Tab-separated table of C-alpha atoms in Angstrom:
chain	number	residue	atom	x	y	z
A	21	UNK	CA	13.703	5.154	-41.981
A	22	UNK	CA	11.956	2.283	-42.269
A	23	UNK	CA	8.979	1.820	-44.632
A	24	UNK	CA	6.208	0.387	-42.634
A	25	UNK	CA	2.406	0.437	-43.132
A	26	UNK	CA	1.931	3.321	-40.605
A	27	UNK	CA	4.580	5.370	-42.582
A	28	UNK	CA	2.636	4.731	-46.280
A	29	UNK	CA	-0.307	6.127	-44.414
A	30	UNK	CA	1.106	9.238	-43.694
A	31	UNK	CA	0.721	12.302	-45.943
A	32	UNK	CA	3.407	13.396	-48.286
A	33	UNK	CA	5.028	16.428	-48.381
A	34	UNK	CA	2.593	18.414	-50.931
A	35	UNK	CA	5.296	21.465	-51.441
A	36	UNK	CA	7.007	20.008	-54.657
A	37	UNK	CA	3.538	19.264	-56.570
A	38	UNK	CA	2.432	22.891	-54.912
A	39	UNK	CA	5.647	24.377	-56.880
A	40	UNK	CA	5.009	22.359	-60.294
A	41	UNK	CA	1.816	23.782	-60.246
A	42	UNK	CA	2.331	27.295	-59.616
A	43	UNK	CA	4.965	27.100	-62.286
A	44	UNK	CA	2.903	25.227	-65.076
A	45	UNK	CA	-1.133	26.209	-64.412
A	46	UNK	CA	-1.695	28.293	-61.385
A	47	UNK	CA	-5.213	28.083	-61.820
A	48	UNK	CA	-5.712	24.406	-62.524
A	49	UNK	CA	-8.969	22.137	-63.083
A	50	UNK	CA	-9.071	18.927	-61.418
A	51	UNK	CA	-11.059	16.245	-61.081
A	52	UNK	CA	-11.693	14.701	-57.489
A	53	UNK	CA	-14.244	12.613	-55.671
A	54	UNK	CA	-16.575	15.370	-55.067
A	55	UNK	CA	-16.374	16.488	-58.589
A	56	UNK	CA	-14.375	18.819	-60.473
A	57	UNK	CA	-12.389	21.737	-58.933
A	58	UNK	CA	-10.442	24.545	-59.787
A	59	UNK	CA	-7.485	24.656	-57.664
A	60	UNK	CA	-5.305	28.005	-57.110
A	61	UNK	CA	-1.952	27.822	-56.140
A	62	UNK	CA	-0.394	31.575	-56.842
A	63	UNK	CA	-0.070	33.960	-54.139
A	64	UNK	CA	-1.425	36.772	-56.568
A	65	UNK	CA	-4.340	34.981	-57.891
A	66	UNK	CA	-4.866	33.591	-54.286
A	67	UNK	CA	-5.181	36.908	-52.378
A	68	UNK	CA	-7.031	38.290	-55.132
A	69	UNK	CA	-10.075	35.554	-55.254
A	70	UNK	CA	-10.773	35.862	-51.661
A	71	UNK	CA	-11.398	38.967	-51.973
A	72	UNK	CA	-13.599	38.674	-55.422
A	73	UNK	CA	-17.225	39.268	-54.767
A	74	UNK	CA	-17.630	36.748	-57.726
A	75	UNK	CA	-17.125	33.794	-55.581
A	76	UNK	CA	-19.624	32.853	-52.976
A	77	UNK	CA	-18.856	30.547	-49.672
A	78	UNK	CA	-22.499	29.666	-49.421
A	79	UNK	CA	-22.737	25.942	-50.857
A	80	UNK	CA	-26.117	25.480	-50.379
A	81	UNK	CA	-27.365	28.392	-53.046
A	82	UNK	CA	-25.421	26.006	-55.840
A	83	UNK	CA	-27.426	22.316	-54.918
A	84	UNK	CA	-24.648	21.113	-53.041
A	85	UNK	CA	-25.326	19.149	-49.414
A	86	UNK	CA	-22.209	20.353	-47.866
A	87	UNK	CA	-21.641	20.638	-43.975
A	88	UNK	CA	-22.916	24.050	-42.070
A	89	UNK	CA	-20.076	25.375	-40.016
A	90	UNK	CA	-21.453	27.399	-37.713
A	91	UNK	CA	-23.085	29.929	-40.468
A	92	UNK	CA	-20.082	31.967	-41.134
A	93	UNK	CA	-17.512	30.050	-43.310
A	94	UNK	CA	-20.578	28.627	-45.628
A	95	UNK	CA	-22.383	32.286	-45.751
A	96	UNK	CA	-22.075	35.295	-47.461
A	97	UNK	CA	-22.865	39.016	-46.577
A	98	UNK	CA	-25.488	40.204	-45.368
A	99	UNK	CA	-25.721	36.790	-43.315
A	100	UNK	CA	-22.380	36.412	-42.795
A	101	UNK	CA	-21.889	39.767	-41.562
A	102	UNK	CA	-24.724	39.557	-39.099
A	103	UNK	CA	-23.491	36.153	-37.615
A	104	UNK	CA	-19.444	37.532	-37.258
A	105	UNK	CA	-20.424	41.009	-35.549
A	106	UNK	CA	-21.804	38.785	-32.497
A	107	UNK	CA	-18.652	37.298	-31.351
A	108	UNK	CA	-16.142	39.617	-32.736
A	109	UNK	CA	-15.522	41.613	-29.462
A	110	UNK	CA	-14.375	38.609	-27.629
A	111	UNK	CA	-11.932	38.444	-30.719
A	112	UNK	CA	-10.361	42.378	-31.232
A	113	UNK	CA	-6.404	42.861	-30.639
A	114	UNK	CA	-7.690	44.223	-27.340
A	115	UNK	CA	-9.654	41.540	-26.177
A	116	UNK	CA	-6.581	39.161	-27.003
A	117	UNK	CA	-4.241	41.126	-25.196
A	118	UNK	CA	-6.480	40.628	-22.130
A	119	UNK	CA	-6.046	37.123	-22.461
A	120	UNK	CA	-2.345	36.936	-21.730
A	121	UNK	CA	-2.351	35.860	-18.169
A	122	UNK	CA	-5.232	33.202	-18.897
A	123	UNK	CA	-2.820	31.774	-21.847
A	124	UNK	CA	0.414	31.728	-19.713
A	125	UNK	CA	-0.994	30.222	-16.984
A	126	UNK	CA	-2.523	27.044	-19.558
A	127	UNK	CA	1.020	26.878	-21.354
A	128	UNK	CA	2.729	27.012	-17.657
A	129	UNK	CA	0.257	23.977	-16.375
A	130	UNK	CA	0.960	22.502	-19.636
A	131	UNK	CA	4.642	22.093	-18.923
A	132	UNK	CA	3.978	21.318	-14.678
A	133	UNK	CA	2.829	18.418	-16.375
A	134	UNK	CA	5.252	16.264	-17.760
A	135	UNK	CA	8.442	18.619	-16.861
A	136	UNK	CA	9.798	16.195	-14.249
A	137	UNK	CA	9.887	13.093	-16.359
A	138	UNK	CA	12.431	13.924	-19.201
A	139	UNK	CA	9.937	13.115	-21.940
A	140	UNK	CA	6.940	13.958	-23.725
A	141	UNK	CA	5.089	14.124	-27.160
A	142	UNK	CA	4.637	17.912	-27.899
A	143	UNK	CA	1.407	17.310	-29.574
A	144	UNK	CA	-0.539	15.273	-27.343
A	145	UNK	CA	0.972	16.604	-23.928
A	146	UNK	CA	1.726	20.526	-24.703
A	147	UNK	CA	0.119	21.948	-27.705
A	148	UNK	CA	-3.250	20.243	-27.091
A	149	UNK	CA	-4.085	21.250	-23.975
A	150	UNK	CA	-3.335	25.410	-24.380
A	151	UNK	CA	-5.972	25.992	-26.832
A	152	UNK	CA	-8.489	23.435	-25.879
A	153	UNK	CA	-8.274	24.981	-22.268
A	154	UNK	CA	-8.066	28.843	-23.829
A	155	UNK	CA	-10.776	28.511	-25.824
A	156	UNK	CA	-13.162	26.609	-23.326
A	157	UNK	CA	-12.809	29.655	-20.743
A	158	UNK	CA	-13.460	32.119	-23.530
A	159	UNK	CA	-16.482	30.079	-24.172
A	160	UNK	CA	-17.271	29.411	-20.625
A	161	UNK	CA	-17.297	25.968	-20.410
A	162	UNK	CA	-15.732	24.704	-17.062
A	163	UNK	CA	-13.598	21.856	-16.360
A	164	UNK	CA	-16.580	19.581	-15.044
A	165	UNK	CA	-18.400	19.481	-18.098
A	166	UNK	CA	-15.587	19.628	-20.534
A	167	UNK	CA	-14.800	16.735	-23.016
A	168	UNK	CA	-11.296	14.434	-22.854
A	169	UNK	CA	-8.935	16.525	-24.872
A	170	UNK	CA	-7.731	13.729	-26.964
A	171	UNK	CA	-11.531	12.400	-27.334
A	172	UNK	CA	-12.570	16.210	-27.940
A	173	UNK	CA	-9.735	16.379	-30.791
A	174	UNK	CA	-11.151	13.317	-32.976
A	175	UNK	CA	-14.538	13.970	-32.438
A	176	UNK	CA	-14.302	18.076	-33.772
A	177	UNK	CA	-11.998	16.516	-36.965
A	178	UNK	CA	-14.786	14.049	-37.658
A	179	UNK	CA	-17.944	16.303	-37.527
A	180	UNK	CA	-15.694	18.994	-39.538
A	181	UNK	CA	-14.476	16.877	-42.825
A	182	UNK	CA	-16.293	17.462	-45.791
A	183	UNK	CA	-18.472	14.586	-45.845
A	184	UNK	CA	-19.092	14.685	-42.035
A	185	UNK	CA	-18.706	11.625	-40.243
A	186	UNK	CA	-22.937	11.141	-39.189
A	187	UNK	CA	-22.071	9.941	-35.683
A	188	UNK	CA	-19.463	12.377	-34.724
A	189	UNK	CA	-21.435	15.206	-36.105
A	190	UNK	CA	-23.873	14.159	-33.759
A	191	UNK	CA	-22.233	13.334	-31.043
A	192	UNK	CA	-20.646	16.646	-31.445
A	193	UNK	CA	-23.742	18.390	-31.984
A	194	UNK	CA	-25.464	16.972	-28.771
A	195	UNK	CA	-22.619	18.131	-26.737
A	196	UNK	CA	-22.958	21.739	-27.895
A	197	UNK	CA	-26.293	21.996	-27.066
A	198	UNK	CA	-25.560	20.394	-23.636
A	199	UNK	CA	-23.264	23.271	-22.771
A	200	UNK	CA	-25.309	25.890	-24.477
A	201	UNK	CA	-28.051	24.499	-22.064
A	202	UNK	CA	-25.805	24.805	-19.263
A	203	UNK	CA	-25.166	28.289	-20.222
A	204	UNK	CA	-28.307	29.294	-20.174
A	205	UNK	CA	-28.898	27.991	-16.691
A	206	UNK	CA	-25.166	29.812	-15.483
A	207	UNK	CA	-24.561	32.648	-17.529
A	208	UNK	CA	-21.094	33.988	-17.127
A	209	UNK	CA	-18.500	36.731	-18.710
A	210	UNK	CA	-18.218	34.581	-21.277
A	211	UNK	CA	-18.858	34.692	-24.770
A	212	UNK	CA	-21.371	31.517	-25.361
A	213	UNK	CA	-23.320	33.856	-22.447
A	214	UNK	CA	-23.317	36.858	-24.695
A	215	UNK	CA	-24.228	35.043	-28.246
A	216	UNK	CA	-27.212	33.953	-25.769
A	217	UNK	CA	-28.259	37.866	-24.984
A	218	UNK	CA	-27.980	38.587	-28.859
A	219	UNK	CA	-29.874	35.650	-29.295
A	220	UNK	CA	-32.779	37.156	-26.999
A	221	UNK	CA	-32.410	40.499	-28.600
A	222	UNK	CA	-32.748	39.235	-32.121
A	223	UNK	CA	-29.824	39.828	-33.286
A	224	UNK	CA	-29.785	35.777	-34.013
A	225	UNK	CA	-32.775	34.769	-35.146
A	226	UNK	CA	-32.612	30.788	-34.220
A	227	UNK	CA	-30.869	28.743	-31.169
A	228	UNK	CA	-29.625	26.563	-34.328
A	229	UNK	CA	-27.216	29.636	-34.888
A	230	UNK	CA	-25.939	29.739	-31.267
A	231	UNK	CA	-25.266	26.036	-31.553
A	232	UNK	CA	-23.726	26.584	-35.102
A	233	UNK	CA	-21.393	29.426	-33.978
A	234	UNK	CA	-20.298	27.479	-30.757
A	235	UNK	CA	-19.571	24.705	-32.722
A	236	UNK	CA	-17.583	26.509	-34.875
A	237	UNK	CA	-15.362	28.314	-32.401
A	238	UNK	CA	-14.945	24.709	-30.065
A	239	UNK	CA	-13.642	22.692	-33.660
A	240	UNK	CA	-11.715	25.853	-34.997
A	241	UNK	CA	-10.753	26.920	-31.455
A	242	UNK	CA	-8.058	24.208	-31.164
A	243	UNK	CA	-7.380	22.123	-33.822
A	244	UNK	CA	-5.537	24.596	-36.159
A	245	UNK	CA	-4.023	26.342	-32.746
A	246	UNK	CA	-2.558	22.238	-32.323
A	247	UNK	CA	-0.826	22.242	-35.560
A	248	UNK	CA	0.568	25.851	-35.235
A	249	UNK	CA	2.314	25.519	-32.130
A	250	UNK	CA	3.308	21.716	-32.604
A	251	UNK	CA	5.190	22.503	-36.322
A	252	UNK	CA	6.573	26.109	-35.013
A	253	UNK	CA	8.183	23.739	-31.848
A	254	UNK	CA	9.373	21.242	-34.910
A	255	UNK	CA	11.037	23.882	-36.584
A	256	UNK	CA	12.760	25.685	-34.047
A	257	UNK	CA	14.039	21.933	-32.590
A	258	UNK	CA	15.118	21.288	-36.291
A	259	UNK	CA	16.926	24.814	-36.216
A	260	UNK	CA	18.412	25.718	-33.141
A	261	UNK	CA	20.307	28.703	-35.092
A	262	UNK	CA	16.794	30.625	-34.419
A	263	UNK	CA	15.728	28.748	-31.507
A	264	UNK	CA	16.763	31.695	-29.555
A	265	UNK	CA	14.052	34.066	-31.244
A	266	UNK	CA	11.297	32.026	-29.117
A	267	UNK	CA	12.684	33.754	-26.113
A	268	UNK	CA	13.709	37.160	-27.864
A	269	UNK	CA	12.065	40.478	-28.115
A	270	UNK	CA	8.264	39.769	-29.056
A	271	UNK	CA	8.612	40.669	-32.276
A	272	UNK	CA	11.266	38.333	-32.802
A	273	UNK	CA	8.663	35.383	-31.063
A	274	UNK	CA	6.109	37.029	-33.678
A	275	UNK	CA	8.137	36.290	-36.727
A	276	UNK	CA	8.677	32.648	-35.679
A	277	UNK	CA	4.461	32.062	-35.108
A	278	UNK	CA	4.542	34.172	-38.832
A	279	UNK	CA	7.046	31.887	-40.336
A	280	UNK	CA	5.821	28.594	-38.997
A	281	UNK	CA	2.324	29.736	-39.847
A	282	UNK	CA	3.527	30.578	-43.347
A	283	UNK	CA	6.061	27.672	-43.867
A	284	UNK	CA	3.897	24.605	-42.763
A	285	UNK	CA	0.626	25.934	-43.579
A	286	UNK	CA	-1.273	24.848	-40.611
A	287	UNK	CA	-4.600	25.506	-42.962
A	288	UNK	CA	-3.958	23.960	-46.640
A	289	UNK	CA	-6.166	25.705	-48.275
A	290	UNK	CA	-9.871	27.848	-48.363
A	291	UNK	CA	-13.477	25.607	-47.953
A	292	UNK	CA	-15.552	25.560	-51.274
A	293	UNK	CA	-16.156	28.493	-53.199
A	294	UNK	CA	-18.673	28.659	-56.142
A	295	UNK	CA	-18.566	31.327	-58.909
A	296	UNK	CA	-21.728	32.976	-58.678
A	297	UNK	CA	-20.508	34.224	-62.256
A	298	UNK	CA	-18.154	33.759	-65.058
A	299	UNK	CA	-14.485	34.781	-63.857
A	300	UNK	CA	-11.723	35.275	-66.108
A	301	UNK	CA	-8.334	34.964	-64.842
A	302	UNK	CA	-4.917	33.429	-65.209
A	303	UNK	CA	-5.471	32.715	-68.735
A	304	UNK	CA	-8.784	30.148	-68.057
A	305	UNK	CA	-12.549	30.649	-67.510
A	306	UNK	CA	-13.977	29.277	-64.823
A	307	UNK	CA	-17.849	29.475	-65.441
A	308	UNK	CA	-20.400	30.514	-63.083
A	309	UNK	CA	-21.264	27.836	-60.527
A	310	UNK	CA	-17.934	26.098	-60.982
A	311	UNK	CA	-16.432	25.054	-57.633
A	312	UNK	CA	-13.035	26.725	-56.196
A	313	UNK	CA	-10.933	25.876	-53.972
A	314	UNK	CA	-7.855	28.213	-53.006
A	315	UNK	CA	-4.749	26.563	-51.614
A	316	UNK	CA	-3.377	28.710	-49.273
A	317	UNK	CA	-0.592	26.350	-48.318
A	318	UNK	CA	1.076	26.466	-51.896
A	319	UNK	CA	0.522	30.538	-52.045
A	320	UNK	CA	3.011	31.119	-49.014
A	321	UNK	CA	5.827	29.354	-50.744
A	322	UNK	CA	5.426	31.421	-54.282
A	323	UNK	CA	8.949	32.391	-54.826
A	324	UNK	CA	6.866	35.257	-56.854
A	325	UNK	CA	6.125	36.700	-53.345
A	326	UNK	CA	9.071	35.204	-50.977
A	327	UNK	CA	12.359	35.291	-51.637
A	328	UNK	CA	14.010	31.687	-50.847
A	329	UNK	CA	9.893	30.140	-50.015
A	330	UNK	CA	11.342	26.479	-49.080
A	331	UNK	CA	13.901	28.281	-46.405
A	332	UNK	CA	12.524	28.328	-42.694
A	333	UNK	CA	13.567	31.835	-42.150
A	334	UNK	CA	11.785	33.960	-39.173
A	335	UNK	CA	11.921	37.297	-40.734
A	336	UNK	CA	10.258	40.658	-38.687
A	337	UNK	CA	10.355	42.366	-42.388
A	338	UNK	CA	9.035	39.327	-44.269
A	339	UNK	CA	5.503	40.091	-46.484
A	340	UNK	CA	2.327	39.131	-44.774
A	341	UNK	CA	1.210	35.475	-45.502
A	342	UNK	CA	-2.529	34.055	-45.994
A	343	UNK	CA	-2.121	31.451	-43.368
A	344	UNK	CA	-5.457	33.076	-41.896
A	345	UNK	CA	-6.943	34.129	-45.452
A	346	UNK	CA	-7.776	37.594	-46.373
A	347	UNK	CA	-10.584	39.322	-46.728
A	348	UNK	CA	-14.546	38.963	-45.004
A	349	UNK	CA	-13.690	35.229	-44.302
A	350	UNK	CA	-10.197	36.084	-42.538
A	351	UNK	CA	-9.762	33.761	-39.566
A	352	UNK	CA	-11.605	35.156	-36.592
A	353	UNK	CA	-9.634	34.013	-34.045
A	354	UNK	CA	-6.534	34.750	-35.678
A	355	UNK	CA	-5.412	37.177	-33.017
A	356	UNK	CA	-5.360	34.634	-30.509
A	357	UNK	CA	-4.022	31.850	-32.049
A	358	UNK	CA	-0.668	33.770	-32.640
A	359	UNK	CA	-0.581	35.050	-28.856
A	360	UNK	CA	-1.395	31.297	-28.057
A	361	UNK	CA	1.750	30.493	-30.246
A	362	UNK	CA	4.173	33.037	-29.105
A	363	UNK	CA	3.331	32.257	-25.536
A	364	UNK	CA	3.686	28.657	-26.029
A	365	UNK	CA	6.510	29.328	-27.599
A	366	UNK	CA	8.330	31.426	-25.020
A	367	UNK	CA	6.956	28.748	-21.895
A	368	UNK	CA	8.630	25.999	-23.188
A	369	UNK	CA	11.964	26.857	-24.615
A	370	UNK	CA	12.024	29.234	-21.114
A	371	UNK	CA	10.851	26.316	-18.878
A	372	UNK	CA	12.717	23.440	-20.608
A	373	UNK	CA	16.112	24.483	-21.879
A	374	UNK	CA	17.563	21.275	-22.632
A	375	UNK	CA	14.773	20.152	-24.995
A	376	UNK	CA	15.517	18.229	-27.905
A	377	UNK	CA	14.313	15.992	-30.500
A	378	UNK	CA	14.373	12.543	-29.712
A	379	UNK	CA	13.888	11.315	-33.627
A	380	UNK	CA	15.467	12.731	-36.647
A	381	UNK	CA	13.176	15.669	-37.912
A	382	UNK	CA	12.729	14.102	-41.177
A	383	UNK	CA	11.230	10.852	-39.886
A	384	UNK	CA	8.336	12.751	-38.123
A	385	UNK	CA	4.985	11.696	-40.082
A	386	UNK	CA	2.756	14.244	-41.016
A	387	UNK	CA	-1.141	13.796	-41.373
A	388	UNK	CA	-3.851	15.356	-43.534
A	389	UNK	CA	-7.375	16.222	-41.579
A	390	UNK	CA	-9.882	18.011	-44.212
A	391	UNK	CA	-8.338	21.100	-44.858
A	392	UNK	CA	-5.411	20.712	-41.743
A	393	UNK	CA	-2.126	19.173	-42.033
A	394	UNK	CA	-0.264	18.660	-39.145
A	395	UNK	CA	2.717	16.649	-37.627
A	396	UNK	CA	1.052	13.155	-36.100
A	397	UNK	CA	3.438	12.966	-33.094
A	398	UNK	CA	6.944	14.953	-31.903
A	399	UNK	CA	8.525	13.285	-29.214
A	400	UNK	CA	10.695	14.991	-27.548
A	401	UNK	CA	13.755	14.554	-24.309
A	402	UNK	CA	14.943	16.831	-22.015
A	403	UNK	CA	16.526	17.240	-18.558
A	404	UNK	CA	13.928	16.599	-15.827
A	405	UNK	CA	13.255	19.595	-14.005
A	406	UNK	CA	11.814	19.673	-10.495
């Protein structure tokens, strides 16, 4: 492919520096813009730190000025704890399941809307709009006072890097509190509706922790739900000799959202952890208040806990992955975002037989948002259908 300016902007493929490092310092200190770091890259040492009392997620107890997000990620028990139990019914297996006709109606709309013309760019036209519009009716939000979905998209990555773009966190701060407002003036089944009610019966102790957790869900709500379903779509395109899976038994369509979710790693890797004391492990020290950051992205490819890592390989009896995390800070929506990817999945391969690639897979460009890494565009031909 051609080298041009747009291409040199793109992210490289991090795997082979991932696998170097795993090999030669698992546990590695850097040095970066924000200061030092100690980077993980084994699945071992990985699983086990997120887990480790010994590291706290709440930046502001170490002097840092890092971004809130929402209360949750940058908090630690008993806070933490008090913030997740008021939105984690909406967010039980159960409470998922419910969801199915809400998702397969989005991913069916999705399609209606570009199946007749014979092309389309999966990220922008299909795997944009399912979890913007599933996780705005969880939330409550209707269409009338909902955001652009491509303006909604760059405003949630801005307001969510580290440094936090001052506009955008503004702009996307002001929103939030418009549609709390509008909540509270039409309450609904809904779940901004019920964080209101445990607002008024103290369970949160501050509208600033409504608006945090809202915020929180709306950014994390779609933008890692995006790069799932748009790289699982790549890689079954890229391998039609398991494109079949997406419209197997469920199981099998749950081992290609696992492998996809493993494979690309849709989240690189963890926020900022501090040691709240000295740790001793992989053969270093890191000393209490030293910064850590887990890569998660690296620890599903450790050959140490998957055999043949750099294989695409959908695999019901594969080992569990930490696409998600592990442990307190586990992804709370991570329920939905695989039925959101196995329903997505299943639509479009069901709805659009014909569908195919319409560049080589190794000239799609991939970009790198914060902690998110995702494909920048996948255009895509097919047969018009009627």
């Amino acid at each position: 492919m051609e080298t041009t300016e747009e291409n040199k902007a793109a992210f490289p493929d991090p795997y082979p520096d991932f696998a170097w490092m795993r090999e030669s310092m698992p546990v590695a200190r850097l040095h970066t813009a924000t200061g030092p770091v100690w980077l993980v890259t084994s699945f071992r040492h990985c699983r086990a730190l997120l887990t480790d009392p010994r590291l706290s997620n709440d930046a502001h107890v170490h002097g840092t000025s890092a971004k809130t997000y929402g209360g949750m990620l940058d908090s630690d028990p008993p806070r933490h704890d008090r913030l997740r139990r008021t939105v984690t019914a909406a967010f039980t297996p159960r409470a998922v399941e419910n969801m199915r006709g809400l998702v397969t109606a989005i991913c069916e709309e999705a399609v209606d809307s570009f199946a007749d013309k014979g092309s389309c760019e999966l990220l922008r036209d299909y795997a944009t709009p399912i979890p913007i519009g599933v996780i705005m009716a969880t939330l409550g939000v209707p269409d009338a006072e909902r955001l652009d979905n491509q303006h909604m998209v760059r405003l949630f990555t801005l307001a969510s890097e580290q440094a936090g773009n001052p506009a955008a966190v503004a702009e996307a701060d002001g929103f939030v509190e418009r549609i709390v407002a509008y909540k509270r003036a039409n309450p609904g089944d809904d779940v901004i509706t019920t964080l209101l009610a445990a607002l008024d019966r103290g369970e949160l102790v501050d509208p600033r922790e409504v608006v945090g957790i809202v915020s929180l869900l709306m950014g994390a709500g779609h933008t890692t739900t995006m790069s799932l379903i748009t790289s699982a779509c790549l890689r079954l395109l890229q391998h039609p000799e398991v494109r079949a899976l997406s419209l197997g038994e469920p199981a099998q369509r749950r081992a290609v959202v696992e492998e996809a979710l493993r494979y690309d790693g849709t989240v690189q890797a963890s926020v900022d952890r501090f040691a709240v004391e000295e740790i001793e492990i992989a053969g270093v020290t890191i000393a209490r208040g030293d910064r850590v950051v887990l890569s998660l992205a690296a620890a599903n490819r450790d050959p140490e806990r998957f055999a043949e890592p750099d294989l695409f390989d959908p695999d019901p009896g594969k080992p569990s992955n930490i696409g998600f995390g592990h442990g307190l800070h586990v992804c709370l929506g991570a329920h939905l975002a695989r039925l959101e990817g196995e329903i997505a999945l299943e639509v479009l391969f069901r709805r659009l037989p014909t569908l195919r690639l319409d560049i080589p897979a190794e000239d799609v460009l991939w970009d790198l948002e914060g902690e998110l890494r995702m494909p920048r565009a996948v255009p895509v031909r097919f047969d018009p259908v009627a």
